[in-house]
Amino acid sequence: MTITLTAARTIIRTAMEHGAEAGMKPLSVVVLDAGGHVIAFERGDGASPGRFDIARGKAYAAVMMGMTGSALRHRAEAQGYFVQAMNGLFDGRFVPVPGGVLVRDGSGAVIGAVGVTGDTSENDAAAALAGIEAAGLTGEG
Amino acid sequence: MTITLTAARTIIRTAMEHGAEAGMKPLSVVVLDAGGHVIAFERGDGASPGRFDIARGKAYAAVMMGMTGSALRHRAEAQGYFVQAMNGLFDGRFVPVPGGVLVRDGSGAVIGAVGVTGDTSENDAAAALAGIEAAGLTGEG
Amino acid sequence: MTITLTAARTIIRTAMEHGAEAGMKPLSVVVLDAGGHVIAFERGDGASPGRFDIARGKAYAAVMMGMTGSALRHRAEAQGYFVQAMNGLFDGRFVPVPGGVLVRDGSGAVIGAVGVTGDTSENDAAAALAGIEAAGLTGEG
Amino acid sequence: MTITLTAARTIIRTAMEHGAEAGMKPLSVVVLDAGGHVIAFERGDGASPGRFDIARGKAYAAVMMGMTGSALRHRAEAQGYFVQAMNGLFDGRFVPVPGGVLVRDGSGAVIGAVGVTGDTSENDAAAALAGIEAAGLTGEG
């Protein structure tokens, strides 16, 4: 199973609406496939220009490691050299904080990841989960 | 003047619809701001995973050089080493073919670029121009 | 709104004069546009050769994240791995200390950033703010 | 002998004025020291955002090889693989075309290089030479 463009649009729109309704700063949202490649991305008006890189770095780290942003942050805090090693390995596309959320299908298989950035890491993750749920998929942040 | 997210959505949707109506292969479309940073991107279902990089490389080359994809291809064909030099300079994000289209505001200033990939370069450029026109902006491909 | 070359010259000259009058070490000053691209740079006589990279790294981090050098330093001190992750993401152009100052227009939109290096981080930031004010713009350091 | 900031300012202003008087497109001008490090740079209003990279790439190639942009272009045309090899060696900062001009002191020693971009390569080189001459130095393009 793969994430269709229609599903990716639903994820992005819902995550952005979730953020606006909750009074968050402008969000930027990326949807990656199971290989870490971009399906869709949108940057909210007023967000800083580096937001694509940050959103993708969160989602890319999650999907390439098969770990959530929360788990990656825990490991980054416990092992300082871990982030350095992963950065070298994945050519810099590695941001180990919440807001990188795995997407699973009904059987539990990882079919992609969503990356959200713009507000606090915890709020970013909540917006991602709202979007994934609206698309009928299961998120793990 | 900047390209809003609403305008970027119009550009992407119209370009994709243009391609579908004309019987083109699935298109992928990116919209960059005047600094070459991603505002929005969508990859059509069935398109290969490298399409984000190709679409961005077309638009990035156009906006960073201030030249259209057509002009860049002309120069690439005349000076073989030109592409190599630009690839090094712009870290590989440089695809000098049609489908990289400059976006101008009413005063003629470059406010971003659109990159389309999936069909022939000429068809890609036509889809980009259709999208830019639908957003009330001026494209130069 | 964009920072003109005339405004950039005013920023750089004023920042350097501010430093000389206050007895600071030779300063180096860069002005970046809203996409992080260089508009102008000058390195004071006697400054070390790496100063362009440091000045740009300060300003680039600020503009790409939409955060001041002061805020970035605070986060760097709180989360050690944050700097590593951002360094990978932005290809090493990331120096999270004061002296990276956002430039805003009258509406509050970020239109670029100034990076100053050469003296203490706090003095660097003060010189940047003096330059930005002299150009009739608003700095946030 | 080194290029002072005062001399660099003279080079840049004169090169830009030369271009404006000759009806050239907006120029961007960089001055590098003998180690290839940036002393000063200015980008003309209306020039595309990639102009810093191009200007530096021209001057960097000249100073690192001790060859003029004209000589480098000749070699690039004769040996296609040459540009690829140099790009790898110098991390992409290598643009082998006229507009990269060596700066020599009275004894003939290379003390830096000037890079100009914006118009034709030959016009870029002429503007660089005008600037270097105005600063009382000797240019070789």
Coordinates of C-alpha atoms in Angstrom, one line a residue:
Chain A
M1 CA 0.0 0.0 0.0
T2 CA 1.2 3.5 -0.8
I3 CA 0.1 7.0 0.2
T4 CA -1.8 8.4 -2.8
L5 CA -1.6 12.1 -3.7
T6 CA -5.2 12.5 -2.6
A7 CA -4.4 11.1 0.8
A8 CA -1.3 13.4 1.0
R9 CA -3.4 16.4 0.2
T10 CA -5.8 15.5 3.0
I11 CA -3.0 15.0 5.5
I12 CA -1.5 18.4 4.6
R13 CA -4.7 20.4 4.6
T14 CA -6.0 18.8 7.8
A15 CA -2.7 19.4 9.6
M16 CA -2.6 23.0 8.6
E17 CA -6.2 23.6 9.6
H18 CA -5.6 21.9 12.9
G19 CA -2.7 24.3 13.5
A20 CA -4.7 27.4 12.5
E21 CA -7.6 26.4 14.7
A22 CA -5.3 25.8 17.7
G23 CA -3.6 29.2 17.2
M24 CA -0.3 27.7 16.2
K25 CA 2.3 29.6 14.1
P26 CA 2.2 28.9 10.3
L27 CA 3.0 25.3 9.7
S28 CA 4.8 23.6 6.9
V29 CA 4.0 19.9 6.2
V30 CA 5.7 17.3 4.1
V31 CA 4.5 13.8 3.2
L32 CA 7.2 11.2 2.2
D33 CA 6.8 7.7 0.8
A34 CA 8.3 4.5 2.2
G35 CA 11.6 5.3 0.4
G36 CA 11.8 8.8 1.9
H37 CA 10.9 10.6 -1.3
V38 CA 8.6 13.6 -1.4
I39 CA 5.0 13.1 -2.4
A40 CA 3.7 16.5 -1.4
F41 CA 4.7 19.6 0.6
E42 CA 3.2 22.9 1.5
R43 CA 4.7 25.9 3.4
G44 CA 2.3 28.2 5.2
D45 CA 2.4 31.9 4.3
G46 CA 4.8 33.7 6.6
A47 CA 6.9 30.7 7.5
S48 CA 10.6 31.0 7.1
P49 CA 12.3 29.7 4.0
G50 CA 14.2 26.9 5.6
R51 CA 11.0 25.1 6.6
F52 CA 11.0 22.6 3.7
D53 CA 14.4 21.3 4.9
I54 CA 13.3 21.0 8.5
A55 CA 10.0 19.3 7.7
R56 CA 11.7 16.8 5.4
G57 CA 14.5 16.3 7.9
K58 CA 12.0 15.2 10.5
A59 CA 10.1 12.9 8.3
Y60 CA 13.2 11.5 6.6
A61 CA 14.8 10.6 9.9
A62 CA 11.7 8.8 11.0
V63 CA 11.1 6.8 7.8
M64 CA 14.8 5.9 7.2
M65 CA 15.3 4.7 10.8
G66 CA 11.7 3.3 11.3
M67 CA 11.5 5.3 14.5
T68 CA 9.3 8.1 15.6
G69 CA 10.5 11.7 16.2
S70 CA 10.0 11.2 19.9
A71 CA 12.1 8.1 20.0
L72 CA 14.8 9.7 17.9
R73 CA 14.9 12.7 20.3
H74 CA 15.3 10.4 23.3
R75 CA 18.2 8.7 21.6
A76 CA 19.8 12.0 20.6
E77 CA 19.7 13.2 24.2
A78 CA 21.2 10.0 25.5
Q79 CA 23.9 9.6 22.8
G80 CA 25.4 12.9 21.6
Y81 CA 27.4 11.3 18.8
F82 CA 24.3 9.6 17.4
V83 CA 23.1 12.7 15.6
Q84 CA 26.5 13.4 14.1
A85 CA 26.7 9.8 12.7
M86 CA 23.2 9.9 11.3
N87 CA 23.8 13.3 9.7
G88 CA 26.8 12.0 7.9
L89 CA 24.9 8.9 6.8
F90 CA 21.8 10.6 5.5
D91 CA 23.5 13.6 4.0
G92 CA 22.2 16.1 6.6
R93 CA 18.6 15.2 6.2
F94 CA 18.1 14.2 9.8
V95 CA 16.2 16.1 12.4
P96 CA 15.5 14.0 15.5
V97 CA 12.6 15.7 17.2
P98 CA 8.8 15.2 17.5
G99 CA 6.9 16.3 14.4
G100 CA 8.4 13.4 12.4
V101 CA 5.6 10.9 12.4
L102 CA 5.5 7.4 10.9
V103 CA 2.5 6.4 8.7
R104 CA 1.3 2.8 8.9
D105 CA -1.3 0.9 6.9
G106 CA -3.8 -1.5 8.4
S107 CA -1.2 -4.3 8.7
G108 CA 1.2 -2.1 10.6
A109 CA 3.6 -1.7 7.8
V110 CA 5.4 1.7 7.5
I111 CA 4.2 3.3 4.2
G112 CA 5.7 6.7 4.7
A113 CA 6.1 9.6 7.1
V114 CA 4.8 13.1 7.7
G115 CA 7.0 16.0 8.9
V116 CA 5.6 19.1 10.4
T117 CA 7.4 22.2 11.6
G118 CA 6.6 25.7 12.7
D119 CA 5.3 25.6 16.3
T120 CA 6.6 23.6 19.3
S121 CA 7.7 20.1 18.5
E122 CA 4.8 18.6 20.4
N123 CA 2.3 20.8 18.6
D124 CA 3.9 19.9 15.3
A125 CA 3.4 16.3 16.1
A126 CA -0.2 16.7 17.1
A127 CA -1.0 18.5 13.8
A128 CA 0.7 15.6 11.9
L129 CA -1.4 13.0 13.7
A130 CA -4.6 14.9 13.0
G131 CA -3.8 14.9 9.3
I132 CA -2.9 11.3 9.1
E133 CA -6.1 10.3 11.0
A134 CA -8.2 12.4 8.6
A135 CA -6.8 10.4 5.7
G136 CA -7.9 7.1 7.4
L137 CA -4.3 6.0 8.2
T138 CA -2.5 5.3 11.4
G139 CA 0.2 7.7 12.7
E140 CA 2.9 7.0 15.2
G141 CA 4.7 10.1 16.5
Chain B
M1 CA 5.5 40.5 -4.2
T2 CA 5.6 36.9 -3.2
I3 CA 3.8 33.8 -4.5
T4 CA 1.2 32.9 -1.8
L5 CA 0.4 29.3 -0.9
T6 CA -3.1 29.8 -2.5
A7 CA -1.4 30.8 -5.8
A8 CA 1.0 27.9 -5.6
R9 CA -1.9 25.5 -5.2
T10 CA -3.6 27.0 -8.2
I11 CA -0.4 26.6 -10.2
I12 CA 0.1 23.0 -9.3
R13 CA -3.5 21.9 -9.7
T14 CA -3.9 23.6 -13.1
A15 CA -0.7 22.3 -14.4
M16 CA -1.7 18.7 -13.4
E17 CA -5.1 19.1 -14.9
H18 CA -3.6 20.5 -18.1
G19 CA -1.4 17.4 -18.3
A20 CA -4.2 14.9 -17.7
E21 CA -6.5 16.6 -20.2
A22 CA -3.7 16.5 -22.8
G23 CA -3.0 12.8 -22.2
M24 CA 0.4 13.4 -20.7
K25 CA 2.2 11.1 -18.3
P26 CA 1.7 11.8 -14.6
L27 CA 3.3 15.2 -13.8
S28 CA 5.1 16.4 -10.8
V29 CA 5.1 20.2 -10.1
V30 CA 7.1 22.4 -7.7
V31 CA 6.8 26.1 -6.9
L32 CA 9.8 27.9 -5.6
D33 CA 10.1 31.4 -4.2
A34 CA 12.5 34.1 -5.4
G35 CA 15.3 32.6 -3.3
G36 CA 14.9 29.1 -4.7
H37 CA 13.1 27.7 -1.6
V38 CA 10.1 25.3 -1.9
I39 CA 6.7 26.7 -1.4
A40 CA 4.7 23.7 -2.5
F41 CA 5.2 20.4 -4.4
E42 CA 3.0 17.5 -5.6
R43 CA 4.0 14.3 -7.3
G44 CA 1.3 12.6 -9.5
D45 CA 0.4 9.0 -8.6
G46 CA 2.5 6.6 -10.6
A47 CA 5.4 9.0 -11.1
S48 CA 8.9 7.8 -10.2
P49 CA 10.4 8.7 -6.9
G50 CA 13.1 11.0 -8.2
R51 CA 10.6 13.5 -9.6
F52 CA 10.9 16.0 -6.7
D53 CA 14.6 16.4 -7.4
I54 CA 14.1 16.8 -11.1
A55 CA 11.3 19.3 -10.8
R56 CA 13.2 21.3 -8.2
G57 CA 16.4 21.2 -10.3
K58 CA 14.6 22.7 -13.3
A59 CA 13.0 25.5 -11.3
Y60 CA 16.1 26.1 -9.2
A61 CA 18.4 26.5 -12.2
A62 CA 15.9 29.0 -13.7
V63 CA 15.6 31.2 -10.5
M64 CA 19.2 31.1 -9.5
M65 CA 20.4 32.1 -12.9
G66 CA 17.5 34.3 -13.8
M67 CA 17.2 32.4 -17.1
T68 CA 14.4 30.1 -18.6
G69 CA 14.9 26.4 -19.0
S70 CA 14.9 27.0 -22.8
A71 CA 17.7 29.5 -22.5
L72 CA 19.7 27.2 -20.2
R73 CA 19.3 24.2 -22.6
H74 CA 20.6 26.4 -25.4
R75 CA 23.7 27.3 -23.4
A76 CA 24.2 23.8 -22.2
E77 CA 24.2 22.6 -25.8
A78 CA 26.7 25.3 -26.9
Q79 CA 29.1 24.9 -23.9
G80 CA 29.2 21.3 -22.6
Y81 CA 31.3 22.3 -19.5
F82 CA 28.7 24.9 -18.4
V83 CA 26.4 22.3 -16.9
Q84 CA 29.2 20.6 -15.0
A85 CA 30.3 24.0 -13.6
M86 CA 26.8 25.0 -12.6
N87 CA 26.1 21.5 -11.0
G88 CA 29.1 22.0 -8.8
L89 CA 28.1 25.5 -7.9
F90 CA 24.5 24.8 -7.0
D91 CA 25.2 21.4 -5.3
G92 CA 23.6 19.4 -8.1
R93 CA 20.3 21.2 -8.1
F94 CA 20.7 22.3 -11.7
V95 CA 18.6 20.8 -14.6
P96 CA 18.9 23.0 -17.7
V97 CA 15.9 22.0 -19.8
P98 CA 12.4 23.3 -20.6
G99 CA 10.0 22.8 -17.8
G100 CA 11.8 25.3 -15.6
V101 CA 9.7 28.4 -15.9
L102 CA 10.3 31.9 -14.4
V103 CA 7.4 33.6 -12.6
R104 CA 7.2 37.4 -12.9
D105 CA 4.9 39.9 -11.2
G106 CA 3.3 42.8 -13.0
S107 CA 6.5 44.9 -12.9
G108 CA 8.5 42.1 -14.5
A109 CA 10.4 41.2 -11.4
V110 CA 11.2 37.5 -10.9
I111 CA 9.2 36.3 -7.8
G112 CA 9.9 32.6 -8.2
A113 CA 9.9 29.6 -10.6
V114 CA 7.8 26.6 -11.4
G115 CA 9.4 23.2 -12.3
V116 CA 7.4 20.5 -14.1
T117 CA 8.6 17.0 -15.0
G118 CA 7.0 13.8 -16.3
D119 CA 6.4 14.2 -20.0
T120 CA 8.5 15.7 -22.8
S121 CA 10.3 18.9 -21.8
E122 CA 8.1 21.0 -24.1
N123 CA 4.9 19.5 -22.7
D124 CA 6.2 20.0 -19.1
A125 CA 6.8 23.7 -19.9
A126 CA 3.4 24.1 -21.4
A127 CA 1.8 22.7 -18.3
A128 CA 3.8 25.0 -16.1
L129 CA 2.7 28.0 -18.2
A130 CA -0.9 27.0 -18.0
G131 CA -0.7 26.8 -14.2
I132 CA 1.1 30.2 -13.8
E133 CA -1.5 31.9 -16.1
A134 CA -4.4 30.4 -14.1
A135 CA -2.9 32.1 -11.0
G136 CA -2.9 35.5 -12.7
L137 CA 0.9 35.6 -13.0
T138 CA 3.3 35.8 -15.9
G139 CA 5.4 32.8 -16.9
E140 CA 8.5 32.8 -19.0
G141 CA 9.6 29.3 -20.2
Chain C
M1 CA 10.0 44.7 0.0
T2 CA 13.6 43.9 -0.6
I3 CA 16.9 45.3 0.8
T4 CA 18.4 47.4 -1.9
L5 CA 22.2 47.5 -2.5
T6 CA 22.1 51.1 -1.3
A7 CA 20.6 50.1 2.0
A8 CA 23.0 47.2 2.3
R9 CA 25.9 49.6 1.9
T10 CA 24.5 51.8 4.6
I11 CA 24.1 48.8 6.9
I12 CA 27.7 47.7 6.4
R13 CA 29.4 51.1 6.6
T14 CA 27.4 52.1 9.7
A15 CA 28.1 48.8 11.5
M16 CA 31.8 49.1 10.7
E17 CA 32.0 52.7 11.9
H18 CA 30.0 51.7 15.0
G19 CA 32.6 49.1 15.8
A20 CA 35.6 51.4 15.1
E21 CA 34.2 54.2 17.3
A22 CA 33.5 51.7 20.1
G23 CA 37.0 50.3 20.0
M24 CA 36.0 46.9 18.7
K25 CA 38.2 44.6 16.7
P26 CA 37.9 44.8 12.9
L27 CA 34.4 43.7 12.0
S28 CA 33.1 41.8 8.9
V29 CA 29.5 42.3 7.9
V30 CA 27.2 40.5 5.5
V31 CA 23.7 41.4 4.3
L32 CA 21.5 38.5 3.1
D33 CA 18.1 38.7 1.3
A34 CA 15.0 36.9 2.4
G35 CA 16.2 33.7 0.7
G36 CA 19.6 33.7 2.4
H37 CA 21.5 34.8 -0.6
V38 CA 24.3 37.4 -0.3
I39 CA 23.6 41.0 -1.3
A40 CA 26.8 42.5 0.0
F41 CA 29.8 41.7 2.3
E42 CA 32.8 43.5 3.5
R43 CA 35.7 42.2 5.7
G44 CA 37.6 44.7 7.8
D45 CA 41.4 45.0 7.2
G46 CA 43.2 42.7 9.6
A47 CA 40.3 40.3 10.1
S48 CA 41.0 36.6 9.7
P49 CA 40.1 34.9 6.3
G50 CA 37.3 32.8 7.7
R51 CA 35.2 35.8 8.6
F52 CA 32.9 35.6 5.5
D53 CA 31.8 32.1 6.4
I54 CA 31.2 33.1 10.0
A55 CA 29.2 36.2 9.2
R56 CA 27.1 34.4 6.6
G57 CA 26.6 31.5 9.0
K58 CA 25.1 33.8 11.6
A59 CA 22.8 35.6 9.2
Y60 CA 21.9 32.4 7.3
A61 CA 20.8 30.6 10.4
A62 CA 18.6 33.5 11.4
V63 CA 16.9 34.0 8.1
M64 CA 16.4 30.3 7.4
M65 CA 14.9 29.6 10.8
G66 CA 13.1 32.9 11.2
M67 CA 14.8 33.2 14.6
T68 CA 17.4 35.7 16.1
G69 CA 20.9 34.7 16.9
S70 CA 20.1 35.2 20.6
A71 CA 17.1 32.8 20.4
L72 CA 19.2 30.3 18.4
R73 CA 22.0 30.3 21.1
H74 CA 19.4 29.7 23.8
R75 CA 18.1 26.7 21.9
A76 CA 21.6 25.4 21.2
E77 CA 22.5 25.6 24.9
A78 CA 19.3 23.7 25.8
Q79 CA 19.5 21.0 23.2
G80 CA 23.1 20.1 22.3
Y81 CA 22.1 18.0 19.3
F82 CA 20.1 20.8 17.7
V83 CA 23.2 22.5 16.3
Q84 CA 24.4 19.3 14.8
A85 CA 21.1 18.6 13.1
M86 CA 20.8 22.1 11.7
N87 CA 24.4 22.0 10.5
G88 CA 23.7 18.9 8.5
L89 CA 20.5 20.4 7.2
F90 CA 21.9 23.7 6.1
D91 CA 25.2 22.3 4.8
G92 CA 27.3 23.8 7.6
R93 CA 26.0 27.4 7.1
F94 CA 24.6 27.6 10.7
V95 CA 26.2 29.7 13.5
P96 CA 23.7 30.0 16.4
V97 CA 25.0 33.0 18.3
P98 CA 24.2 36.8 18.6
G99 CA 25.4 38.8 15.7
G100 CA 22.9 37.2 13.4
V101 CA 20.1 39.8 13.2
L102 CA 16.8 39.6 11.4
V103 CA 15.8 42.6 9.2
R104 CA 12.0 43.4 9.1
D105 CA 10.1 45.8 6.9
G106 CA 7.3 48.1 8.2
S107 CA 4.7 45.3 8.2
G108 CA 7.0 43.0 10.3
A109 CA 7.9 40.7 7.4
V110 CA 11.4 39.3 7.4
I111 CA 13.2 40.7 4.4
G112 CA 16.7 39.5 5.1
A113 CA 19.3 39.3 7.8
V114 CA 22.6 40.8 8.8
G115 CA 25.6 38.9 10.1
V116 CA 28.4 40.6 12.0
T117 CA 31.6 38.9 13.4
G118 CA 34.9 40.0 14.8
D119 CA 34.3 41.1 18.4
T120 CA 32.2 39.6 21.2
S121 CA 28.8 38.2 20.0
E122 CA 26.9 40.9 21.9
N123 CA 29.1 43.7 20.4
D124 CA 28.7 42.1 17.0
A125 CA 24.9 42.3 17.4
A126 CA 25.0 45.9 18.6
A127 CA 26.9 46.9 15.5
A128 CA 24.4 45.1 13.2
L129 CA 21.5 46.8 14.9
A130 CA 23.2 50.2 14.5
G131 CA 23.6 49.5 10.8
I132 CA 20.1 48.3 10.2
E133 CA 18.6 51.4 12.1
A134 CA 20.7 53.7 9.9
A135 CA 19.1 52.2 6.8
G136 CA 15.6 53.0 8.2
L137 CA 14.8 49.3 8.8
T138 CA 14.0 47.3 11.9
G139 CA 16.5 44.8 13.3
E140 CA 15.8 42.0 15.7
G141 CA 18.9 40.5 17.3
Chain D
M1 CA 51.1 43.0 -0.5
T2 CA 47.4 42.4 0.1
I3 CA 44.2 44.0 -1.4
T4 CA 42.9 46.4 1.2
L5 CA 39.2 46.9 1.8
T6 CA 39.5 50.4 0.4
A7 CA 41.0 49.0 -2.8
A8 CA 38.3 46.3 -3.0
R9 CA 35.6 49.0 -2.7
T10 CA 37.2 50.9 -5.5
I11 CA 37.3 47.8 -7.7
I12 CA 33.6 47.0 -7.1
R13 CA 32.3 50.5 -7.5
T14 CA 34.3 51.1 -10.7
A15 CA 33.4 47.8 -12.2
M16 CA 29.7 48.5 -11.5
E17 CA 29.9 52.0 -12.9
H18 CA 31.7 50.7 -16.0
G19 CA 28.9 48.2 -16.6
A20 CA 26.1 50.8 -16.1
E21 CA 27.8 53.3 -18.5
A22 CA 28.2 50.6 -21.1
G23 CA 24.6 49.6 -20.8
M24 CA 25.3 46.2 -19.4
K25 CA 22.8 44.2 -17.3
P26 CA 23.2 44.6 -13.5
L27 CA 26.6 43.2 -12.5
S28 CA 27.7 41.4 -9.3
V29 CA 31.3 41.7 -8.3
V30 CA 33.5 39.8 -5.8
V31 CA 37.1 40.5 -4.6
L32 CA 39.0 37.5 -3.2
D33 CA 42.4 37.5 -1.4
A34 CA 45.4 35.4 -2.4
G35 CA 43.9 32.5 -0.5
G36 CA 40.6 32.6 -2.3
H37 CA 38.7 34.1 0.7
V38 CA 36.1 36.9 0.2
I39 CA 37.2 40.5 1.0
A40 CA 34.1 42.2 -0.4
F41 CA 31.1 41.5 -2.6
E42 CA 28.1 43.5 -4.0
R43 CA 25.2 42.3 -6.1
G44 CA 23.5 44.8 -8.3
D45 CA 19.8 45.4 -7.8
G46 CA 17.7 43.2 -10.1
A47 CA 20.5 40.5 -10.5
S48 CA 19.4 36.9 -9.8
P49 CA 20.1 35.4 -6.4
G50 CA 22.8 32.9 -7.6
R51 CA 25.2 35.7 -8.6
F52 CA 27.3 35.5 -5.5
D53 CA 28.1 31.8 -6.3
I54 CA 28.8 32.5 -9.9
A55 CA 31.1 35.5 -9.2
R56 CA 33.0 33.7 -6.5
G57 CA 33.3 30.6 -8.7
K58 CA 34.9 32.6 -11.4
A59 CA 37.4 34.4 -9.1
Y60 CA 38.0 31.2 -7.0
A61 CA 38.9 29.1 -10.1
A62 CA 41.4 31.8 -11.2
V63 CA 43.2 32.3 -7.9
M64 CA 43.3 28.7 -7.0
M65 CA 44.8 27.6 -10.3
G66 CA 46.8 30.8 -11.0
M67 CA 45.1 31.0 -14.4
T68 CA 42.8 33.6 -16.0
G69 CA 39.2 32.9 -16.8
S70 CA 40.1 33.0 -20.5
A71 CA 42.8 30.4 -20.1
L72 CA 40.5 28.2 -18.0
R73 CA 37.8 28.3 -20.6
H74 CA 40.2 27.3 -23.3
R75 CA 41.2 24.3 -21.2
A76 CA 37.6 23.4 -20.4
E77 CA 36.8 23.3 -24.1
A78 CA 39.8 21.2 -24.9
Q79 CA 39.5 18.7 -22.0
G80 CA 35.9 18.0 -21.0
Y81 CA 36.8 16.1 -17.9
F82 CA 38.9 18.9 -16.6
V83 CA 35.9 20.8 -15.2
Q84 CA 34.5 17.7 -13.6
A85 CA 37.8 17.1 -11.8
M86 CA 38.3 20.7 -10.7
N87 CA 34.7 20.8 -9.4
G88 CA 35.3 17.8 -7.2
L89 CA 38.6 19.2 -6.0
F90 CA 37.3 22.7 -5.2
D91 CA 33.9 21.7 -3.8
G92 CA 32.0 23.1 -6.7
R93 CA 33.5 26.6 -6.6
F94 CA 34.9 26.5 -10.1
V95 CA 33.5 28.5 -13.0
P96 CA 36.0 28.5 -15.9
V97 CA 35.0 31.4 -18.0
P98 CA 36.1 35.0 -18.6
G99 CA 35.1 37.4 -15.8
G100 CA 37.5 35.7 -13.4
V101 CA 40.5 38.0 -13.4
L102 CA 43.8 37.7 -11.5
V103 CA 45.1 40.7 -9.6
R104 CA 48.8 41.2 -9.5
D105 CA 51.0 43.6 -7.5
G106 CA 53.9 45.6 -9.0
S107 CA 56.3 42.6 -8.8
G108 CA 53.8 40.4 -10.7
A109 CA 52.8 38.3 -7.7
V110 CA 49.1 37.2 -7.6
I111 CA 47.5 38.9 -4.6
G112 CA 43.9 38.0 -5.3
A113 CA 41.2 37.8 -8.0
V114 CA 38.1 39.6 -9.1
G115 CA 34.9 37.8 -10.3
V116 CA 32.3 39.6 -12.3
T117 CA 29.0 38.2 -13.6
G118 CA 25.8 39.5 -15.1
D119 CA 26.5 40.3 -18.8
T120 CA 28.4 38.4 -21.4
S121 CA 31.6 36.8 -20.2
E122 CA 33.7 39.2 -22.2
N123 CA 31.9 42.3 -20.9
D124 CA 32.1 40.9 -17.3
A125 CA 35.9 40.6 -17.7
A126 CA 36.2 44.2 -19.1
A127 CA 34.3 45.5 -16.1
A128 CA 36.6 43.7 -13.8
L129 CA 39.7 45.0 -15.5
A130 CA 38.4 48.6 -15.3
G131 CA 37.9 48.2 -11.6
I132 CA 41.3 46.7 -10.9
E133 CA 43.0 49.5 -12.9
A134 CA 41.1 52.2 -11.0
A135 CA 42.6 50.7 -7.8
G136 CA 46.1 51.1 -9.2
L137 CA 46.6 47.3 -9.5
T138 CA 47.2 45.1 -12.5
G139 CA 44.6 42.7 -13.8
E140 CA 45.0 39.7 -16.0
G141 CA 41.8 38.3 -17.5

